Tab-separated table of C-alpha atoms in Angstrom:
chain	number	residue	atom	x	y	z
A	1	ASP	CA	0.000	0.000	0.000
A	2	ASN	CA	1.068	3.573	-0.568
A	3	HIS	CA	1.296	5.776	2.519
A	4	VAL	CA	2.383	9.335	3.183
A	5	LEU	CA	5.447	9.826	5.387
A	6	GLY	CA	7.194	13.059	6.258
A	7	ASN	CA	6.982	16.448	7.847
A	8	ILE	CA	6.292	19.897	6.418
A	9	ASN	CA	7.039	22.601	8.987
A	10	ASN	CA	6.048	25.888	7.415
A	11	ASP	CA	3.932	25.758	4.275
A	12	PRO	CA	2.651	29.310	3.614
A	13	VAL	CA	-0.865	28.047	2.790
A	14	PHE	CA	-1.343	24.858	4.809
A	15	GLY	CA	0.986	25.411	7.778
A	16	GLN	CA	2.425	22.291	9.409
A	17	THR	CA	1.759	18.695	8.406
A	18	ASP	CA	3.050	15.526	10.057
A	19	ALA	CA	2.575	12.092	8.484
A	20	ASN	CA	3.769	8.998	10.332
A	21	ILE	CA	3.347	5.307	9.553
A	22	TYR	CA	2.169	2.733	12.095
A	23	LEU	CA	2.510	-0.850	10.900
A	24	GLN	CA	2.519	-4.422	12.070
A	25	PRO	CA	4.761	-6.389	9.700
A	26	LYS	CA	4.032	-10.098	9.906
A	27	PRO	CA	5.618	-13.275	8.552
A	28	GLY	CA	4.189	-14.728	5.368
A	29	PHE	CA	3.949	-18.227	6.905
A	30	TYR	CA	3.962	-19.988	10.292
A	31	PRO	CA	5.926	-21.433	11.905
A	32	PHE	CA	8.291	-18.823	10.529
A	33	TYR	CA	12.070	-19.311	10.615
A	34	PHE	CA	15.038	-17.271	9.482
A	35	GLY	CA	17.016	-18.670	6.558
A	36	ASN	CA	16.186	-22.045	5.025
A	37	ALA	CA	14.269	-24.726	6.954
A	38	LYS	CA	17.321	-27.022	7.215
A	39	ASP	CA	19.803	-24.161	7.626
A	40	THR	CA	22.170	-23.965	10.563
A	41	LEU	CA	21.894	-20.205	10.982
A	42	VAL	CA	23.481	-19.329	14.345
A	43	ALA	CA	23.327	-15.520	14.343
A	44	VAL	CA	21.887	-12.496	12.605
A	45	ASP	CA	24.114	-9.611	11.499
A	46	SER	CA	21.471	-6.931	10.866
A	47	VAL	CA	17.823	-6.078	10.344
A	48	VAL	CA	16.852	-3.340	7.893
A	49	LEU	CA	13.363	-1.883	7.511
A	50	CYS	CA	12.861	-1.204	3.794
A	51	LEU	CA	10.104	1.151	2.663
A	52	SER	CA	9.370	1.601	-1.018
A	53	TYR	CA	9.521	5.211	-2.205
A	54	LYS	CA	7.101	6.410	-4.885
A	55	ALA	CA	7.299	10.225	-5.043
A	56	GLY	CA	8.071	13.393	-3.126
A	57	TRP	CA	5.927	16.451	-2.550
A	58	GLY	CA	6.682	19.798	-0.978
A	59	ASP	CA	10.214	20.984	-0.304
A	60	THR	CA	12.257	18.015	-1.487
A	61	ALA	CA	15.435	19.991	-0.798
A	62	SER	CA	14.792	19.509	2.929
A	63	PHE	CA	16.026	16.397	4.673
A	64	GLN	CA	13.582	14.154	6.529
A	65	HIS	CA	14.672	12.560	9.806
A	66	LEU	CA	12.844	9.302	10.494
A	67	THR	CA	12.820	7.412	13.794
A	68	VAL	CA	11.520	3.858	14.185
A	69	TYR	CA	9.891	2.898	17.488
A	70	GLU	CA	8.440	-0.336	18.778
A	71	ILE	CA	4.722	0.021	19.453
A	72	ASN	CA	3.808	-0.868	23.047
A	73	ASP	CA	0.071	-0.360	22.594
A	74	THR	CA	-1.735	-3.714	22.841
A	75	SER	CA	-4.871	-2.141	21.322
A	76	PHE	CA	-2.954	-1.537	18.084
A	77	GLY	CA	-2.877	-4.224	15.456
A	78	GLU	CA	-4.985	-6.382	13.263
A	79	LYS	CA	-8.578	-6.179	14.426
A	80	PRO	CA	-11.439	-6.167	11.905
A	81	TYR	CA	-13.627	-3.067	11.972
A	82	ASP	CA	-11.478	-1.333	14.581
A	83	TYR	CA	-11.353	2.069	12.921
A	84	LYS	CA	-9.098	4.813	14.265
A	85	THR	CA	-9.454	8.573	13.899
A	86	ILE	CA	-6.933	10.590	11.914
A	87	ASN	CA	-5.396	11.755	15.219
A	88	PHE	CA	-4.787	8.207	16.494
A	89	GLN	CA	-1.293	7.508	17.736
A	90	PRO	CA	-0.428	4.263	19.525
A	91	ILE	CA	1.727	4.182	22.652
A	92	LEU	CA	5.346	4.089	21.514
A	93	GLY	CA	8.165	2.154	23.147
A	94	ASN	CA	11.897	1.953	22.534
A	95	ILE	CA	13.654	3.548	19.593
A	96	VAL	CA	14.949	0.737	17.378
A	97	GLY	CA	16.405	2.752	14.490
A	98	SER	CA	16.661	6.073	12.734
A	99	THR	CA	17.943	7.675	9.566
A	100	THR	CA	18.049	10.974	7.744
A	101	VAL	CA	16.654	10.876	4.213
A	102	ASP	CA	17.637	13.119	1.315
A	103	VAL	CA	14.531	12.786	-0.880
A	104	LYS	CA	16.441	13.894	-3.987
A	105	GLU	CA	18.809	10.907	-3.634
A	106	LEU	CA	16.191	8.145	-3.242
A	107	SER	CA	15.850	7.388	-6.959
A	108	LYS	CA	19.604	6.786	-7.305
A	109	TYR	CA	20.886	3.222	-7.113
A	110	ILE	CA	22.826	2.271	-3.979
A	111	LYS	CA	24.956	-0.831	-3.517
A	112	ILE	CA	24.002	-3.286	-0.767
A	113	ASN	CA	25.113	-6.755	0.318
A	114	ASN	CA	28.812	-5.881	-0.012
A	115	GLY	CA	28.244	-4.586	-3.543
A	116	LYS	CA	26.540	-7.774	-4.740
A	117	ASP	CA	23.172	-6.088	-5.203
A	118	SER	CA	21.689	-2.631	-5.658
A	119	VAL	CA	18.381	-0.889	-4.976
A	120	ASN	CA	16.707	2.403	-5.726
A	121	ASP	CA	13.480	4.122	-4.693
A	122	GLN	CA	13.821	2.666	-1.216
A	123	ILE	CA	14.099	4.154	2.267
A	124	ARG	CA	16.375	1.834	4.247
A	125	ILE	CA	16.479	2.134	8.035
A	126	LYS	CA	18.933	-0.094	9.876
A	127	LEU	CA	17.381	-1.306	13.115
A	128	SER	CA	19.345	-1.835	16.315
A	129	MET	CA	21.279	-5.025	17.031
A	130	ALA	CA	19.319	-5.431	20.278
A	131	PHE	CA	16.078	-5.533	18.250
A	132	ALA	CA	17.645	-7.905	15.697
A	133	GLN	CA	18.843	-10.263	18.430
A	134	THR	CA	15.426	-10.238	20.109
A	135	LEU	CA	13.766	-11.205	16.819
A	136	PHE	CA	16.326	-13.893	16.097
A	137	GLY	CA	16.078	-15.260	19.649
A	138	ARG	CA	12.353	-15.778	19.201
A	139	ASP	CA	12.770	-17.877	16.055
A	140	SER	CA	10.308	-20.785	16.295
A	141	ILE	CA	12.784	-23.328	14.978
A	142	LYS	CA	15.540	-22.326	17.413
A	143	SER	CA	13.432	-22.377	20.587
A	144	PRO	CA	9.974	-23.909	20.067
A	145	LEU	CA	9.520	-25.090	23.644
A	146	ILE	CA	10.784	-22.081	25.595
A	147	PRO	CA	7.804	-19.998	26.834
A	148	GLY	CA	7.858	-16.463	25.435
A	149	ASN	CA	10.432	-17.421	22.820
A	150	ASN	CA	8.219	-18.749	20.065
A	151	ALA	CA	6.852	-15.557	18.546
A	152	PHE	CA	6.973	-16.977	15.049
A	153	TYR	CA	5.198	-20.259	15.824
A	154	ASN	CA	1.719	-19.009	14.921
A	155	ASP	CA	-0.226	-15.818	14.301
A	156	SER	CA	-1.588	-15.580	17.861
A	157	ALA	CA	1.844	-15.941	19.468
A	158	TYR	CA	3.248	-13.287	17.121
A	159	ARG	CA	0.448	-10.803	17.884
A	160	ASN	CA	0.909	-11.336	21.636
A	161	LEU	CA	4.624	-10.483	21.469
A	162	TYR	CA	4.801	-7.820	18.742
A	163	ASN	CA	2.409	-4.899	18.463
A	164	GLY	CA	4.187	-3.315	15.512
A	165	LEU	CA	6.510	-0.494	14.516
A	166	ALA	CA	6.051	3.247	14.147
A	167	VAL	CA	8.016	5.264	11.587
A	168	VAL	CA	7.882	8.843	12.849
A	169	ALA	CA	8.977	11.843	10.785
A	170	ASP	CA	10.615	14.211	13.235
């Protein structure tokens, strides 16, 4: 889905506008595992939140600073017919990443994976190692019988442990 993200501080006609994204990324299958099913993955080296970029509006010469928070609000998440007002903001937890974005540079290709690949039109926010290790430690295959450590075993377990992420333009 396309969403608006960013901050305009002083538009002469419209004034100030803030647009943040609140999301609950979920695995595509359960029980979810990192790597291949028979892999002997023993560690994770990074987690990067990748947001597709479509277009810019307003003063694209200004930089946008984005901060990623964990959402601590248990009322946030996937609930049918639970509509929120435009002013809704869930309770935010720890900061898990941040970046400064130069909108003019987003369409340029950047090298990733030690130069083996490249991407463009993408906002990439590296998340903290503490967050990465927490995710990896809750891998269903690694620890299926440890209570509280099987977030990826099924949809209910995942929703009970992860409320989502907030990308805040500040």
